Short mmCIF file of C-alpha atoms in Angstrom, two decimals:
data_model
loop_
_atom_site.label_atom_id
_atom_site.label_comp_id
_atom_site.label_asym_id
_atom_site.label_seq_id
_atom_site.Cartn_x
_atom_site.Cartn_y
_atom_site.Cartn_z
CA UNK A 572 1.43 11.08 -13.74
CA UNK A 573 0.03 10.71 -10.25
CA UNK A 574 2.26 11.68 -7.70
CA UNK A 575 1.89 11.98 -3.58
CA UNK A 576 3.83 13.77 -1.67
CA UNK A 577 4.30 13.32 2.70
CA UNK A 578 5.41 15.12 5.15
CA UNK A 579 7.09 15.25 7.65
CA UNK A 580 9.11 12.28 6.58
CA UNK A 581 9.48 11.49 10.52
CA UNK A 582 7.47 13.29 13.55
CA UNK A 583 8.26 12.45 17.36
CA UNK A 584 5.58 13.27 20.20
CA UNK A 585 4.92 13.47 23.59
CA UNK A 586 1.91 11.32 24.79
CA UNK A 587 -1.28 13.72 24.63
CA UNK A 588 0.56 16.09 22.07
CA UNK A 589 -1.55 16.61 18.87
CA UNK A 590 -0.24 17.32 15.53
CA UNK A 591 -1.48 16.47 11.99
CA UNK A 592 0.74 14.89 9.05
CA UNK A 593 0.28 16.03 5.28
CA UNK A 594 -0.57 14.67 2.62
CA UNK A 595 -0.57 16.30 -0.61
CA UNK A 596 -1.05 15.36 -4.05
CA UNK A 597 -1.46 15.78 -7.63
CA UNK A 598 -3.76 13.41 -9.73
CA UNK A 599 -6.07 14.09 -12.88
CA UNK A 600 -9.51 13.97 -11.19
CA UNK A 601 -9.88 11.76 -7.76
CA UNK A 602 -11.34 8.73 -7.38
CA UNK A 603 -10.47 8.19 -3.44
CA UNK A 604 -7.42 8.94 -1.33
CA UNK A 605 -6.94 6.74 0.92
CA UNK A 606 -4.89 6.38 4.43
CA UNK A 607 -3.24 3.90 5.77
CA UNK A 608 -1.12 2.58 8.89
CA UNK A 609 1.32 0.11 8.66
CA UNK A 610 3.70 -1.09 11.45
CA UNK A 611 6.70 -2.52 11.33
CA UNK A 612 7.06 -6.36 9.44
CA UNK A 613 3.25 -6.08 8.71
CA UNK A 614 1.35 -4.87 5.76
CA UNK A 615 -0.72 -1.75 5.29
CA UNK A 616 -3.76 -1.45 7.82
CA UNK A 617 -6.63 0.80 5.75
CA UNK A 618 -8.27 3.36 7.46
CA UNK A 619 -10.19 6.07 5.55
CA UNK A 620 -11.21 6.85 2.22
CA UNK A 621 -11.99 10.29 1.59
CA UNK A 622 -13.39 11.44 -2.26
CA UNK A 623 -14.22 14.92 -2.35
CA UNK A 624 -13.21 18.16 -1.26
CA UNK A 625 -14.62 19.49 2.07
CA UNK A 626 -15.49 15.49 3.52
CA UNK A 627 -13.74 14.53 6.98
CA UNK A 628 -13.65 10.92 8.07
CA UNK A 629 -12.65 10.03 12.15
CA UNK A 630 -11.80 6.75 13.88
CA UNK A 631 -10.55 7.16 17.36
CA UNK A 632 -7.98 9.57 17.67
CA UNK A 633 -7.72 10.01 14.27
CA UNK A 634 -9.39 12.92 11.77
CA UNK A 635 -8.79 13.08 7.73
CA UNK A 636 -9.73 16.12 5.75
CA UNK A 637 -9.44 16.62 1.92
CA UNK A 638 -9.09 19.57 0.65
CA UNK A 639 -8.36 20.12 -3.78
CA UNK A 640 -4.85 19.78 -3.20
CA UNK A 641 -4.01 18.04 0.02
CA UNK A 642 -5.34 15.82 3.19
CA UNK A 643 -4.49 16.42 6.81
CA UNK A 644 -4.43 13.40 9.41
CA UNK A 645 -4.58 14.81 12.27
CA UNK A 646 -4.06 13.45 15.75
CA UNK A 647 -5.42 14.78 19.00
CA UNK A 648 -3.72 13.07 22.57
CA UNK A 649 -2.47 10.32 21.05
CA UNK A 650 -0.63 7.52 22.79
CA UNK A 651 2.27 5.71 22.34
CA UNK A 652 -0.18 2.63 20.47
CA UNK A 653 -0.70 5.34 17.48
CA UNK A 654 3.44 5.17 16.76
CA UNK A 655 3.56 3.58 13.66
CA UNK A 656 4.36 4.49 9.94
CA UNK A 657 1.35 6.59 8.15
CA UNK A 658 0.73 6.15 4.13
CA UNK A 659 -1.34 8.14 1.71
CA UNK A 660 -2.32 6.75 -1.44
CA UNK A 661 -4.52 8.52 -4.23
CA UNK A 662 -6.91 6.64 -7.01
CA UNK A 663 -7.30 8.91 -9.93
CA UNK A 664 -10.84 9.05 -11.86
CA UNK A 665 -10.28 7.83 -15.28
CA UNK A 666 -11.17 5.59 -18.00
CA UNK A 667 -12.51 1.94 -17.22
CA UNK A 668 -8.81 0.51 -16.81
CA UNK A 669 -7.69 2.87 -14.19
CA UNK A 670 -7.82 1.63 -10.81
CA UNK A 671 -3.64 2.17 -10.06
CA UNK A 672 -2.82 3.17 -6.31
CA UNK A 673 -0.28 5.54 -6.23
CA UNK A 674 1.33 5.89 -2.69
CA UNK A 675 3.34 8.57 -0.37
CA UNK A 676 6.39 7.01 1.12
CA UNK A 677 4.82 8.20 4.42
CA UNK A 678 4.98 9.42 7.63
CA UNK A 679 6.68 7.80 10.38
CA UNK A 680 5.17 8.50 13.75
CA UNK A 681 6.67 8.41 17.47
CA UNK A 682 4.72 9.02 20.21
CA UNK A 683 6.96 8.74 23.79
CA UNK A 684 5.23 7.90 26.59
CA UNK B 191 -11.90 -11.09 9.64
CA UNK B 192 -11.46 -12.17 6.11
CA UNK B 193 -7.40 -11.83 5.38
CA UNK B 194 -5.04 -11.90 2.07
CA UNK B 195 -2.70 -14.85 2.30
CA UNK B 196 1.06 -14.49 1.06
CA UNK B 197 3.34 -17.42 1.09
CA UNK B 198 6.03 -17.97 1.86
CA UNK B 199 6.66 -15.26 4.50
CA UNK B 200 10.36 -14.87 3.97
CA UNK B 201 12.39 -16.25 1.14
CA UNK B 202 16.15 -16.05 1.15
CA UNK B 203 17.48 -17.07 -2.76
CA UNK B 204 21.01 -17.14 -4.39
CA UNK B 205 21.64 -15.09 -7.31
CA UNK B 206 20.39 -16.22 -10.38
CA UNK B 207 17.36 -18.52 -8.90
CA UNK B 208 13.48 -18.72 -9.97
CA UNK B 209 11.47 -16.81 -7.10
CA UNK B 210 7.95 -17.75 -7.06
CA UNK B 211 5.59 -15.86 -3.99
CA UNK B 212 1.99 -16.44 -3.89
CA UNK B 213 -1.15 -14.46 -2.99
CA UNK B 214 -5.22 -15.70 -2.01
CA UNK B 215 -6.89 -12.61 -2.48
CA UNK B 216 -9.99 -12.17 -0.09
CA UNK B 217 -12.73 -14.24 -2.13
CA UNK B 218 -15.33 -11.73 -3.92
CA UNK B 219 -12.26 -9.29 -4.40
CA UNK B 220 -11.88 -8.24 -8.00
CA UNK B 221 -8.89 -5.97 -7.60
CA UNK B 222 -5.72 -7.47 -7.40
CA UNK B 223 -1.99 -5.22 -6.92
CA UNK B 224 1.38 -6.47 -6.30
CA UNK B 225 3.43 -3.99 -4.65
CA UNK B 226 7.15 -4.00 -3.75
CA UNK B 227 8.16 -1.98 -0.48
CA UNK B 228 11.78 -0.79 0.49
CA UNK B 229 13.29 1.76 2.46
CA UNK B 230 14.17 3.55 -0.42
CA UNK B 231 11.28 4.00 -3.22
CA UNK B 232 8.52 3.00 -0.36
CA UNK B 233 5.97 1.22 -1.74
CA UNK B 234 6.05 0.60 -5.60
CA UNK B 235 3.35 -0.40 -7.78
CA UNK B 236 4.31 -3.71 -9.90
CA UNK B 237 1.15 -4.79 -11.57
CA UNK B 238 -2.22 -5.39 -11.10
CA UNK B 239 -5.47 -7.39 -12.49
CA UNK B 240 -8.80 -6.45 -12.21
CA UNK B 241 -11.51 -9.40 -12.92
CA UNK B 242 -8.42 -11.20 -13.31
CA UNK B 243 -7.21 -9.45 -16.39
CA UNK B 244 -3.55 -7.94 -16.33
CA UNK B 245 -4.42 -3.90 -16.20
CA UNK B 246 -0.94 -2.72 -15.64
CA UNK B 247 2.34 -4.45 -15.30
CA UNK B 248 4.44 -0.95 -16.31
CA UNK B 249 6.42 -1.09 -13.03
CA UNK B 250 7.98 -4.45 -13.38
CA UNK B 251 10.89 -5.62 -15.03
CA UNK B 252 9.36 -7.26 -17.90
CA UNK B 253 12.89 -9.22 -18.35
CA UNK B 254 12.65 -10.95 -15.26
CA UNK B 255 9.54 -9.96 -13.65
CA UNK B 256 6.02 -12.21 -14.79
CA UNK B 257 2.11 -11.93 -12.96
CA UNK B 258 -0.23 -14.10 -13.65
CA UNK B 259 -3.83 -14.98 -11.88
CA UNK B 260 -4.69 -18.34 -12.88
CA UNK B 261 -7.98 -18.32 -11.28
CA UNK B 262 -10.25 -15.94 -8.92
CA UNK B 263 -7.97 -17.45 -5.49
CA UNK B 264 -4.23 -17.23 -6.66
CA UNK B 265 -1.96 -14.64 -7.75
CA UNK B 266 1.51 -15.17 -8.41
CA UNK B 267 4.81 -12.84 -9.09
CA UNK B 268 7.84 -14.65 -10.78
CA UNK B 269 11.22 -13.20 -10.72
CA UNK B 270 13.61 -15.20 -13.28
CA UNK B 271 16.63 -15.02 -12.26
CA UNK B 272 16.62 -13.09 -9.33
CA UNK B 273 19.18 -10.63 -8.60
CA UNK B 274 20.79 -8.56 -5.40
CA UNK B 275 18.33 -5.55 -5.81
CA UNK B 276 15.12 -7.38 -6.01
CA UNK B 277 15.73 -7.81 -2.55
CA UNK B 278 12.99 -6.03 -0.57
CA UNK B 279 9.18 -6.85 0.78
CA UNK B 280 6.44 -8.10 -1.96
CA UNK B 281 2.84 -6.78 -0.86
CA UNK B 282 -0.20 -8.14 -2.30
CA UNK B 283 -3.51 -6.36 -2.06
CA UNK B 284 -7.01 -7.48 -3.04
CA UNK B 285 -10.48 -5.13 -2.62
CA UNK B 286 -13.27 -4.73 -5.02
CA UNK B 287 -15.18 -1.20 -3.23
CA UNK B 288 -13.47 1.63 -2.98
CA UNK B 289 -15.20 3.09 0.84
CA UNK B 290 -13.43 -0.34 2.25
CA UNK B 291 -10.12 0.65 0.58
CA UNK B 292 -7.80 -2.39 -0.19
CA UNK B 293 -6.47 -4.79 2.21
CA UNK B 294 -3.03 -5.98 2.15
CA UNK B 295 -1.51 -9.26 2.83
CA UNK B 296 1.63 -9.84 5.49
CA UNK B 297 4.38 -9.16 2.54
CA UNK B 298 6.91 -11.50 1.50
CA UNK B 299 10.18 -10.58 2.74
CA UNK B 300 12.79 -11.67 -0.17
CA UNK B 301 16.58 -12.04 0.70
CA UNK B 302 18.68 -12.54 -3.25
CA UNK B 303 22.04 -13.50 -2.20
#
C-alpha cells in the first residue's frame, strides 16, 4: 500500500528565514508526486509534479527535489503570503486502473512577519 | 481559469438524512476523485472514475456511501443516512495529464447533526 509520510507536522518562521519541509514516501514504482498548497476553507492549489529521481521543479520561492525515497520543498526568504498548509501526494506506476492519489496529511506553514 | 464546481458549499443535515453534493469537473478532464478532508485522517481518498467508469470506491462506506457520474459534467457522492462522523469537507478533483496535476474544487463543508 502507498503510504506518504510529512514532516514537520507544523513549522513557524521568521520572514526571510528559509527552511525546507519533507516529504517522504513509499509506493511500488512512481508515476508523479505531486505538491500542493492549500489554505484555509479552500481546496488544494497544485504546484509541481516531479517523476523521477534527481528532477527539481521551482516557482517563486519555492524548489522541489525527488530523490528514491523522499522530496524536499524548500523555501528560501519567504514571506508571510507563503503561510499556508503544504500537501504531498504520490501516483504509483501500475496497471491501466491505477491512477489513486495517495496524500501526506501535510505541513502547516507560518511565516511571521 | 477553468475551475471544478462543488455545490452546495456548506450543508448542515440532521441525523439520518439523504446528503447529495455535486461536482462539474473541468470539461476535457477524464479523471475524476472524491476526497474527504478532516483534521484527523487529512485528506482521504473515497472513490474515483476515470472515463467515467468507477476505478475505486474501496474508501467509502459502501452501506451508506454511493458515486456515480452520470455523464462527462456531473459527479455526485450520496450519503444515505448520514451520520455524526461523516461530518467533515468533501473535495472533488478532476485532471486528465499528469505535469498539470489535478485541480480541486472549493470542498463541501458537511455539518450531520
Amino acid at each position: 500500500e502507498d503510504q506518504v509520510t510529512q514532516s514537520p507536522e507544523a513549522l513557524r518562521l521568521q520572514e526571510g528565514e528559509s527552511s525546507s519541509l519533507n516529504c517522504s514516501y513509499t509506493v511500488s514504482g512512481l508515476r508523479g508526486l505531486f505538491w500542493y498548497r492549500q489554505d484555509p476553507g479552500k481546496g488544494p492549489e497544485f504546484l509541481f509534479t516531479l517523476y523521477s529521481a534527481g528532477e527539481e521543479k521551482e516557482k517563486e520561492r519555492l524548489k522541489a527535489t525527488l530523490t528514491k525515497k523522499e522530496s524536499f520543498l524548500h523555501i528560501t526568504a519567504p514571506k508571510p503570503e507563503d503561510s499556508a498548509t503544504y500537501l504531498c501526494a504520490v501516483q504509483a506506476r501500475g496497471g491501466g486502473s491505477n491512477y489513486k492519489l495517495t496524500f501526506g496529511k501535510g505541513t502547516l506553514l507560518t511565516v511571521n512577519p | 481559469d477553468a475551475r471544478v464546481t462543488q455545490t452546495p458549499r456548506h450543508k448542515v443535515t440532521e441525523m439520518g438524512q439523504e446528503v447529495t453534493m455535486r461536482c462539474q469537473p473541468i470539461l476535457g478532464h477524464n479523471t475524476v476523485f472524491w476526497y474527504r478532508q478532516t483534521m484527523m485522517q487529512g485528506l482521504e481518498l473515497l472513490a474515483y472514475f476515470r472515463n467515467r467508469a468507477p476505478l475505486d470506491d474501496s474508501g467509502m462506506p459502501k452501506d451508506r456511501f454511493s458515486a456515480e457520474m452520470p455523464d462527462a459534467t456531473l459527479a455526485t457522492l450520496k450519503i444515505q443516512p448520514s451520520e455524526p462522523r461523516d461530518s467533515a469537507v468533501y473535495f472533488c478533483a478532476s485532471g486528465s495529464r499528469i505535469p498539470y496535476g489535478y485541480t480541486f474544487g472549493s470542498g463541501t463543508r458537511l455539518t450531520v447533526v
